[in-house]
Amino acid sequence: MKDCQELTYEQVRELALAQYVDDNKISIGVWSKHNGYFKRKRQKDNRVYTVYIKMNYDKIDYDK
């Protein structure tokens, strides 16, 4: 079953800082990419936000 998790930059930043990543956008972006997150733009209330999405693949049956 596929499940996705949407996080804001601040949430991803907190996760990265907990793993002792440098506190700058480049280091956090590299960390997020290496940990399976990808960036997408979302529009809400006429403002564009960057969200990080991580796909979770739980119990995929490849034999079917």
mmCIF file of C-alpha atoms in Angstrom, residues 4-19 21 23 28-29 31-32 35 37-38 42 49-54:
data_model
loop_
_atom_site.group_PDB
_atom_site.id
_atom_site.type_symbol
_atom_site.label_atom_id
_atom_site.label_comp_id
_atom_site.label_asym_id
_atom_site.label_seq_id
_atom_site.Cartn_x
_atom_site.Cartn_y
_atom_site.Cartn_z
ATOM 1 C CA CYS A 4 2.762 9.637 1.341
ATOM 2 C CA GLN A 5 3.783 12.099 3.981
ATOM 3 C CA GLU A 6 3.890 15.857 3.260
ATOM 4 C CA LEU A 7 6.191 17.989 5.383
ATOM 5 C CA THR A 8 7.061 21.668 5.336
ATOM 6 C CA TYR A 9 10.630 22.925 5.166
ATOM 7 C CA GLU A 10 10.583 23.662 8.892
ATOM 8 C CA GLN A 11 9.547 20.093 9.713
ATOM 9 C CA VAL A 12 12.249 18.625 7.458
ATOM 10 C CA ARG A 13 14.752 21.055 8.989
ATOM 11 C CA GLU A 14 13.927 19.791 12.499
ATOM 12 C CA LEU A 15 14.429 16.179 11.383
ATOM 13 C CA ALA A 16 17.759 17.028 9.748
ATOM 14 C CA LEU A 17 19.036 19.010 12.728
ATOM 15 C CA ALA A 18 18.182 16.077 14.995
ATOM 16 C CA GLN A 19 20.677 14.048 12.940
ATOM 17 C CA VAL A 21 23.132 18.186 9.776
ATOM 18 C CA ASP A 23 21.792 24.418 9.598
ATOM 19 C CA ILE A 28 19.182 20.228 4.600
ATOM 20 C CA GLY A 29 18.192 19.833 0.938
ATOM 21 C CA TRP A 31 19.958 15.410 3.514
ATOM 22 C CA SER A 32 16.298 15.321 2.481
ATOM 23 C CA ASN A 35 16.594 10.230 2.845
ATOM 24 C CA TYR A 37 12.146 13.124 0.226
ATOM 25 C CA PHE A 38 11.394 15.070 -2.925
ATOM 26 C CA ARG A 42 1.817 23.635 -3.566
ATOM 27 C CA TYR A 49 4.728 26.761 -0.696
ATOM 28 C CA THR A 50 7.463 24.169 -0.962
ATOM 29 C CA VAL A 51 6.556 20.828 0.580
ATOM 30 C CA TYR A 52 8.685 17.740 0.970
ATOM 31 C CA ILE A 53 7.025 14.424 0.189
ATOM 32 C CA LYS A 54 8.182 11.017 1.315
#
